[in-house]
Coordinates of C-alpha atoms in Angstrom, one line a residue:
X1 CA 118.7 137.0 141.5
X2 CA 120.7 134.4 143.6
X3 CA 117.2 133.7 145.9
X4 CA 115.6 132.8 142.6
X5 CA 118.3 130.8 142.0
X6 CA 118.2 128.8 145.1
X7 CA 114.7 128.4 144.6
X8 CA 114.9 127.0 141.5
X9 CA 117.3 124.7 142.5
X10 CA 115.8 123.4 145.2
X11 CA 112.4 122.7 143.2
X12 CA 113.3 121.3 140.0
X13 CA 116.7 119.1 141.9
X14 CA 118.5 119.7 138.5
X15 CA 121.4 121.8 138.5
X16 CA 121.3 121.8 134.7
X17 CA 117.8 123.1 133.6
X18 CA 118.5 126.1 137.3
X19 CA 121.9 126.8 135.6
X20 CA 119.4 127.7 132.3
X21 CA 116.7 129.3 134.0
X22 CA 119.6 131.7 135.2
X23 CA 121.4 132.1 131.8
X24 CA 118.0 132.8 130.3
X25 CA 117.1 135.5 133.3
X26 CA 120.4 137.4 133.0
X27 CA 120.2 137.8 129.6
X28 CA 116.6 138.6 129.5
X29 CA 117.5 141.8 132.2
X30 CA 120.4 142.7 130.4
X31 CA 118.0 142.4 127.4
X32 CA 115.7 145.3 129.0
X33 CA 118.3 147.5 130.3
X34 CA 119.8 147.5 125.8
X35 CA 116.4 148.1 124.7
X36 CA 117.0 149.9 122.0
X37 CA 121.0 149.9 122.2
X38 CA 121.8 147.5 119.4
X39 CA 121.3 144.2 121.5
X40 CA 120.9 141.3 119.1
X41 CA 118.9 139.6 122.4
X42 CA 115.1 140.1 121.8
X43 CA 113.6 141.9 124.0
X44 CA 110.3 141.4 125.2
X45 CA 109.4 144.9 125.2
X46 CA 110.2 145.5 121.6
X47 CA 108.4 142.6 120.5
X48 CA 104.8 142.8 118.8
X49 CA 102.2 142.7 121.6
X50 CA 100.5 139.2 120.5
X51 CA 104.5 137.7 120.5
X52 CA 105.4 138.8 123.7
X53 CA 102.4 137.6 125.2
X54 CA 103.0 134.1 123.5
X55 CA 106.5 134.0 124.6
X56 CA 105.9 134.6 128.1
X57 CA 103.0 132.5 128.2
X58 CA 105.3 129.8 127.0
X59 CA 107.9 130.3 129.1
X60 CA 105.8 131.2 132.3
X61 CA 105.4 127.5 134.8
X62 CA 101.8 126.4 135.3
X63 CA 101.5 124.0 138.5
X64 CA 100.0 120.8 138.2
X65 CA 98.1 118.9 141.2
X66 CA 100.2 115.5 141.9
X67 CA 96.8 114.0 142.3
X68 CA 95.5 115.3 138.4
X69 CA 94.5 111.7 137.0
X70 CA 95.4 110.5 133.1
X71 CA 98.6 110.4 132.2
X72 CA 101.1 112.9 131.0
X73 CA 99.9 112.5 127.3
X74 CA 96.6 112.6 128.1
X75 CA 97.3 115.9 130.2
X76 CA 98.8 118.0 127.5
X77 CA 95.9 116.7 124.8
X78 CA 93.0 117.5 127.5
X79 CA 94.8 120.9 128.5
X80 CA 97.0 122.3 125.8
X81 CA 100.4 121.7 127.5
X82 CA 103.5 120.7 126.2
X83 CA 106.0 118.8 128.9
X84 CA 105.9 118.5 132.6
X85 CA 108.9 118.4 134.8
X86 CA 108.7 114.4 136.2
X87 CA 110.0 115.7 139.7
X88 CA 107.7 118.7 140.7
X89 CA 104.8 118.6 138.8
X90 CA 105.7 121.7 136.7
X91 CA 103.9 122.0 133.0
X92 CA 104.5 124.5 130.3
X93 CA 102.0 125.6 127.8
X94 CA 102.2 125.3 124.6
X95 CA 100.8 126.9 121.6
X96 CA 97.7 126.1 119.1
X97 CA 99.5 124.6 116.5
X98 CA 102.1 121.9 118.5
X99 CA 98.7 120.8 120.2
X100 CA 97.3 120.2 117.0
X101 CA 100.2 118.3 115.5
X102 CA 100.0 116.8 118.5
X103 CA 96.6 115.7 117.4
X104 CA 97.5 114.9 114.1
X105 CA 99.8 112.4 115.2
X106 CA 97.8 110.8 117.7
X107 CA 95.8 107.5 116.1
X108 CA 92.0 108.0 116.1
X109 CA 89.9 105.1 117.3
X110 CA 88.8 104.5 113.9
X111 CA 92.2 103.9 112.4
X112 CA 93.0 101.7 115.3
X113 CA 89.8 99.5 115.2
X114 CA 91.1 99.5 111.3
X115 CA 94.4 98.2 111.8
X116 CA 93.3 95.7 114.7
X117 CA 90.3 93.9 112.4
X118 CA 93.1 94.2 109.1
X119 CA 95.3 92.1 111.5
X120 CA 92.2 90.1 112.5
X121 CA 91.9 89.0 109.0
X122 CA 95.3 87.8 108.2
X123 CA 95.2 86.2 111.4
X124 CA 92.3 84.1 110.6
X125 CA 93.5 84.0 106.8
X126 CA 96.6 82.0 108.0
X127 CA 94.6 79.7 110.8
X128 CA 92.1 79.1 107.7
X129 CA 95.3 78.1 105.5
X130 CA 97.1 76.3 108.5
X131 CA 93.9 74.0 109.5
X132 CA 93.1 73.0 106.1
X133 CA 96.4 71.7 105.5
X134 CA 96.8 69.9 108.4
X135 CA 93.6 68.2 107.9
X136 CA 94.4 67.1 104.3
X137 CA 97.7 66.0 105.3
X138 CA 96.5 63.8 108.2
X139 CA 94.0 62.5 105.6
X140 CA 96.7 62.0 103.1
X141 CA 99.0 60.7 106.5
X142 CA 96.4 57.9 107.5
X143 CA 96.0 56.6 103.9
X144 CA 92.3 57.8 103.6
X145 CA 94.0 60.0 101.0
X146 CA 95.4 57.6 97.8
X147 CA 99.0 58.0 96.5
X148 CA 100.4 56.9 93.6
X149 CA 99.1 54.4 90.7
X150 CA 100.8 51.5 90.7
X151 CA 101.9 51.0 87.1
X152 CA 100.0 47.8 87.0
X153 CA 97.0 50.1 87.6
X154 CA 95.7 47.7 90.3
X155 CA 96.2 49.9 93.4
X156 CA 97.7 52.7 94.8
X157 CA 100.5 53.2 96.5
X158 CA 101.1 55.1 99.9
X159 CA 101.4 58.4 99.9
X160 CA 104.8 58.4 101.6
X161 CA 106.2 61.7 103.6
X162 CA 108.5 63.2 100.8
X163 CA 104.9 63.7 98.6
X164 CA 103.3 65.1 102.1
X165 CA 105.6 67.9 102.5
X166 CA 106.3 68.4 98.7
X167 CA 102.1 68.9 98.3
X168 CA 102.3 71.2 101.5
X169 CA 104.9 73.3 99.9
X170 CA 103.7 73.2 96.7
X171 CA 100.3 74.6 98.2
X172 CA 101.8 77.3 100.7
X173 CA 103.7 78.8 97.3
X174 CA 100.6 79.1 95.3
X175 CA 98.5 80.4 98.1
X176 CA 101.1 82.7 98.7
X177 CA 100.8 83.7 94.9
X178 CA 97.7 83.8 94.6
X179 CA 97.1 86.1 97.7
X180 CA 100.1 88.6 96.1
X181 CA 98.5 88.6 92.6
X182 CA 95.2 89.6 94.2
X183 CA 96.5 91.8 96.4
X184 CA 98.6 93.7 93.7
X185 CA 95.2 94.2 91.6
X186 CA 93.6 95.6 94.5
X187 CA 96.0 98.0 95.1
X188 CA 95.9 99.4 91.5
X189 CA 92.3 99.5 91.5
X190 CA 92.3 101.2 94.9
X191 CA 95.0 103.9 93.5
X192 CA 92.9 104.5 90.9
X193 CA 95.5 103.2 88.1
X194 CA 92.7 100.4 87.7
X195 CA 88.6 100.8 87.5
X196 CA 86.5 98.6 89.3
X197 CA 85.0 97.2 85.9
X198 CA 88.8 96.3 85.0
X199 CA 90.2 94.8 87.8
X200 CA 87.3 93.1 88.1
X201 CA 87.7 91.0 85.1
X202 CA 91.9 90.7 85.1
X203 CA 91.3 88.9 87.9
X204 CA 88.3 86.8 86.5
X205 CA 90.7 86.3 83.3
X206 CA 94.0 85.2 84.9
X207 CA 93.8 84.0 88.3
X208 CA 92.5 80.6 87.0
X209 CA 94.9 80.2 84.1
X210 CA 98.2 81.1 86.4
X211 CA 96.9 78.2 89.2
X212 CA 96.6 75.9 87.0
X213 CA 100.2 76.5 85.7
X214 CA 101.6 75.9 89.0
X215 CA 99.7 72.1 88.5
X216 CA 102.9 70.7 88.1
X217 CA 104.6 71.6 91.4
X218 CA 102.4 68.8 92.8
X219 CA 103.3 65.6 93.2
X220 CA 101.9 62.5 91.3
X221 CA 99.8 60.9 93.9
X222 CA 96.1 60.8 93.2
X223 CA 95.1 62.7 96.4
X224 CA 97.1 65.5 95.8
X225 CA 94.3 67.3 94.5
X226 CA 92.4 67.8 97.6
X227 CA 96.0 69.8 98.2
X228 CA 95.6 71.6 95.2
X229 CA 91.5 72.3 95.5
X230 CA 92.3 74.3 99.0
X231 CA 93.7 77.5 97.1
X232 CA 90.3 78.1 95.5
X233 CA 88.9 77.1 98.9
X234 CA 90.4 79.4 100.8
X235 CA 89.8 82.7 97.6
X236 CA 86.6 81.6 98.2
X237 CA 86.2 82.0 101.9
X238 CA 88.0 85.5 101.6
X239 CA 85.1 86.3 98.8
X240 CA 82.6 85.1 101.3
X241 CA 84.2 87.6 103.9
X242 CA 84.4 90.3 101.5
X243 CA 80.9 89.7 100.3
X244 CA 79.1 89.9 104.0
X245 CA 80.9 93.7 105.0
X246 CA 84.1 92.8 106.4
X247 CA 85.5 95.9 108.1
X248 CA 89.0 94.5 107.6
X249 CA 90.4 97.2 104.7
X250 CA 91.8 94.5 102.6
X251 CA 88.4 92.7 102.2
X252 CA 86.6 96.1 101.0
X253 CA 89.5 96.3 98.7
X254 CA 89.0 93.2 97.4
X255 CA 85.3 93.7 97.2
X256 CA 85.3 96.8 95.4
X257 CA 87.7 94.9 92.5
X258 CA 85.6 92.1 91.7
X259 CA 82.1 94.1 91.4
X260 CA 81.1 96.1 89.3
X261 CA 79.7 99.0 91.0
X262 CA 81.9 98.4 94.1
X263 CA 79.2 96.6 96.3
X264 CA 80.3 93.9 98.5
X265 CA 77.0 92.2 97.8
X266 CA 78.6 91.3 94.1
X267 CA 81.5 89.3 95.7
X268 CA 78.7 86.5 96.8
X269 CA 77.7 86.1 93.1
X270 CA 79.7 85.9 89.9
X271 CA 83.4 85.8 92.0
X272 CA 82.2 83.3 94.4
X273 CA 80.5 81.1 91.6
X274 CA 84.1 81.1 90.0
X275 CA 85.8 79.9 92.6
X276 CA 83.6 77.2 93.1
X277 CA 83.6 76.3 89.6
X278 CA 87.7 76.3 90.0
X279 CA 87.0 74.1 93.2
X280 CA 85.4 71.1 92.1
X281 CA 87.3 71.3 88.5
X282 CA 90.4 71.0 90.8
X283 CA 89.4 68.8 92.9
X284 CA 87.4 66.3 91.0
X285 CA 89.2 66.3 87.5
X286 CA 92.5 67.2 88.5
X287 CA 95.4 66.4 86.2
X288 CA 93.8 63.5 84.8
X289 CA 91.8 64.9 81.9
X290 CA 91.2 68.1 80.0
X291 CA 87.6 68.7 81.1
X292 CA 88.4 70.4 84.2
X293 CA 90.9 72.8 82.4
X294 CA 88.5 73.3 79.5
X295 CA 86.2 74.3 82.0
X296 CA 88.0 76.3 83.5
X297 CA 89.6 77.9 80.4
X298 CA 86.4 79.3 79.0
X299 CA 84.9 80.5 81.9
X300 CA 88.1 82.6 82.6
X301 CA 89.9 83.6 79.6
X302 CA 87.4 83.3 76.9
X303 CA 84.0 84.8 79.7
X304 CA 86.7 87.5 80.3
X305 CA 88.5 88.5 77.4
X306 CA 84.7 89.0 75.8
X307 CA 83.7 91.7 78.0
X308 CA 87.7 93.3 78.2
X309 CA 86.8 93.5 74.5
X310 CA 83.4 93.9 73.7
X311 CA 83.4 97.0 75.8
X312 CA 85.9 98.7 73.8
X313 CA 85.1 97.3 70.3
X314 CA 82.0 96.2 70.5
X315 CA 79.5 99.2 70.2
X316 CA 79.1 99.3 66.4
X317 CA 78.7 95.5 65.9
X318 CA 75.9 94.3 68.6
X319 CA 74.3 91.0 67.5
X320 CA 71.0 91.5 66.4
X321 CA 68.7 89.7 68.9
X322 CA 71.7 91.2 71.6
X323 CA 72.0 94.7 72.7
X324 CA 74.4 93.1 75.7
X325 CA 76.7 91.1 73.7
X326 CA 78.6 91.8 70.5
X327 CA 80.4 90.0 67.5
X328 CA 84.0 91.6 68.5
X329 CA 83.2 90.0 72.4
X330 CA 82.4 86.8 70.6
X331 CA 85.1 86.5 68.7
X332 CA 87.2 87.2 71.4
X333 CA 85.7 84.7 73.5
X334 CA 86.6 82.0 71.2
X335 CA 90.1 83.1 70.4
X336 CA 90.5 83.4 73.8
X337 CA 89.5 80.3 75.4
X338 CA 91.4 78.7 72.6
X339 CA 94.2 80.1 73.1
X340 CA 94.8 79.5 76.5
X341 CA 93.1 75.7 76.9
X342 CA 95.3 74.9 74.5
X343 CA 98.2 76.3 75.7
X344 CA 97.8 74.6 79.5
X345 CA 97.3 71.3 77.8
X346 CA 100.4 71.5 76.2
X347 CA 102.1 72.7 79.6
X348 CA 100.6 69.7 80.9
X349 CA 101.6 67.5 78.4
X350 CA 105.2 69.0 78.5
X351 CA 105.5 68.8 82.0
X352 CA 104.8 65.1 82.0
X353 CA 101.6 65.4 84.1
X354 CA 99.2 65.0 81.7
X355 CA 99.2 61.9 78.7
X356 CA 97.2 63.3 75.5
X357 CA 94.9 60.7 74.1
X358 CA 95.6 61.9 70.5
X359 CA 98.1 64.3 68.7
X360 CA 98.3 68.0 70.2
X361 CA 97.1 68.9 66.9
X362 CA 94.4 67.3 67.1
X363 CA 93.6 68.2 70.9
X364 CA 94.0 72.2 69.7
X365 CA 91.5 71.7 66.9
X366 CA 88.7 70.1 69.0
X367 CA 89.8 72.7 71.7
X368 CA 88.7 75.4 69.1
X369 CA 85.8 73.8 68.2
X370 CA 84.5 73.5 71.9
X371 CA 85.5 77.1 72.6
X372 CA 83.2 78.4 69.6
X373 CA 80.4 76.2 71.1
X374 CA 80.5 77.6 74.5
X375 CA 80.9 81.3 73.0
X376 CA 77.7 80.7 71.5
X377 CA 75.9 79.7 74.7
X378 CA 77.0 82.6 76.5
X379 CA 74.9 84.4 73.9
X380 CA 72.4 83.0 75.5
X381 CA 70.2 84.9 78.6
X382 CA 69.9 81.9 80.4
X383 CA 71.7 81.4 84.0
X384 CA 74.6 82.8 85.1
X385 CA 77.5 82.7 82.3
X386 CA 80.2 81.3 84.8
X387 CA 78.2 77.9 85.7
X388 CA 76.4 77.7 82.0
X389 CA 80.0 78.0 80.3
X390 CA 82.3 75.8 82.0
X391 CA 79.4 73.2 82.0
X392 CA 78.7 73.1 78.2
X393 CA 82.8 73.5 78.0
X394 CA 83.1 70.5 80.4
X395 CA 80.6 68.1 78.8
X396 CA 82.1 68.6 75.1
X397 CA 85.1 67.9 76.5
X398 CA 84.7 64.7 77.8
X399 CA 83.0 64.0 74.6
X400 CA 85.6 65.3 71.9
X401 CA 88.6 64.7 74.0
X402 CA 88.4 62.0 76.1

């Protein structure tokens, strides 16, 4: 015993793990020598055949060439064993099920080329962000951009550095807003708490109607709606990513809840058309007039709400030259829109961003009457419903309103 001892000791260099190998060989003699005496030490000879073998082949040393190439992670994945001894070389085996754990545990090269193109994504999601507002801040910076009216309306005034940063901030916190609201509809969809056909059109009812609430973060200057226009800008160049079979897991999440039948295809149509549509409302119409958020009104609330509804009311009251669309999606459609165009015009006019040509009574009656209109073109099998709607809404606004 005191040879192996010495042995032991002189490989291994640990006094420790030698002072254990010798606890665990005396007790394993005096082990055999009880057999069968009442030992509560387990003998090896009393064992069942297939656990004797396993404990001695765990315990037993296997030596390992110094000059075995990989590393010592790759070793006991390639060969089965458990831990080597750092000074000698030594490795002990291990059984079938750690080195599957082991396995188990160990990223596959698919869920690592998954996490590196996920962080691909928001990496170029927040360069996209990050260049865009530099750009439109060095426009609005070098007074390409205008600020202010002057109340004389005979000029502008400069668009100074406090409305620089308050725009930038004001932009950051809906983009930031916009991305969570997105990414919170995803998720449910992707749980299953959500179908595609759902999520699909909760986002398509609210993600216009909550932007343009936040309108009023901006500041007054003229050219703060470029600032503004670079949230649907940027939705729209995550659409376009989604759209072309971006391997990033967020964009196939975002793909499969804004299609209909989960194709990524469907992102380039319908979605994309919205956000352009929310684009050049934004960025064109702005704050200064109601056609931009009648526009935008119907083609989200009132385009939405009719197919939330018509799909679960709608089956016993089909138009009669429609087998797509119904009364109950009409109707909806009209309240709809109504409801919410007039209710942003009198956030605008509340928040002091917007001056209504005529009383708000007036503006919600003509708001109605423009909703009912553009209801009854979407009857209509001509063009896509999210250019055709916000058009006709856009043009009777300008007409009724302004």
């Amino acid at each position: 015993m005191a040879p192996l001892f010495i042995r032991s000791c002189r490989r291994s260099r640990n006094f420790f793990a030698s002072a254990s190998l010798l606890l665990y060989a005396t007790k394993t003699a005096t082990a055999g020598q009880a057999c069968g005496s009442g030992s509560s030490v387990p003998c090896l000879a009393s064992l069942p055949r297939q656990s004797a073998a396993g404990l001695a082949r765990r315990r037993t040393p296997v030596a390992v060439s110094p000059f075995q190439t990989g590393t010592p992670l790759t070793r006991r994945l390639d060969s089965g064993l458990s831990r080597s001894d750092d000074l000698h070389g030594t490795m002990y085996p291990r059984s079938a099920a750690e080195a599957t754990t082991d396995l188990r545990l160990a990223p596959s090269d698919e869920e690592t080329s998954s996490s590196s193109s996920a962080l691909d994504s928001r990496i170029t999601l927040l360069a996209g962000a990050a260049a865009s507002l530099s750009f439109v801040a060095g426009l609005a910076a070098s007074g390409i951009l205008p600020g202010p009216t002057f109340p004389s309306e005979m000029g502008f005034a400069p668009y100074s550095s406090e409305l620089i940063i308050r725009d930038v901030g004001a932009t950051v916190l809906t983009l930031s807003l916009a991305y969570a609201f997105v990414k919170s509809i995803t998720f449910l969809a992707k749980r299953g708490i959500l179908e595609s056909r759902d999520s699909r059109k909760v986002i398509h009812t609210l993600s216009a109607p909550l932007f343009i609430l936040f309108w009023p973060l901006f500041s007054d200057a003229v050219g703060a709606s470029a600032f503004g226009a670079i949230v649907p800008l940027l939705n729209g160049a995550r659409l376009v990513a989604a759209g072309a079979g971006g391997t990033d897991e967020g964009d196939k999440e975002l793909a499969n809840a804004v299609s209909r039948s989960g194709s990524a295809s469907e992102a380039l149509g319908g979605p994309l058309l919205y956000c352009i549509v929310l684009f050049f409302s934004t960025l064109i119409f702005w704050r200064d007039s109601l056609i931009g958020v009648a526009a935008v009104s119907v083609m989200a609330a009132g385009d939405g709400m009719a197919d939330i509804i018509g799909r679960r009311f709608g089956r016993g009251n089909k138009w009669w030259f429609s087998n797509d669309k119904s009364i109950a999606g009409s109707a909806a459609f009209a309240i709809s829109g109504a409801v919410v165009s007039t209710g942003l015009a009198w956030w605008l006019a509340y928040t002091g961003v917007w001056m209504p040509p005529m009383a708000m009574v007036d503006v919600a009656q003509r708001l109605a009457i423009i909703n009912i209109l553009s209801a009854a073109v979407e009857l209509v099998p001509i063009g896509d419903d999210n250019w055709t709607v916000p058009l006709t809404a856009g043009i009777l606004a300008a007409a009724l309103i302004q």
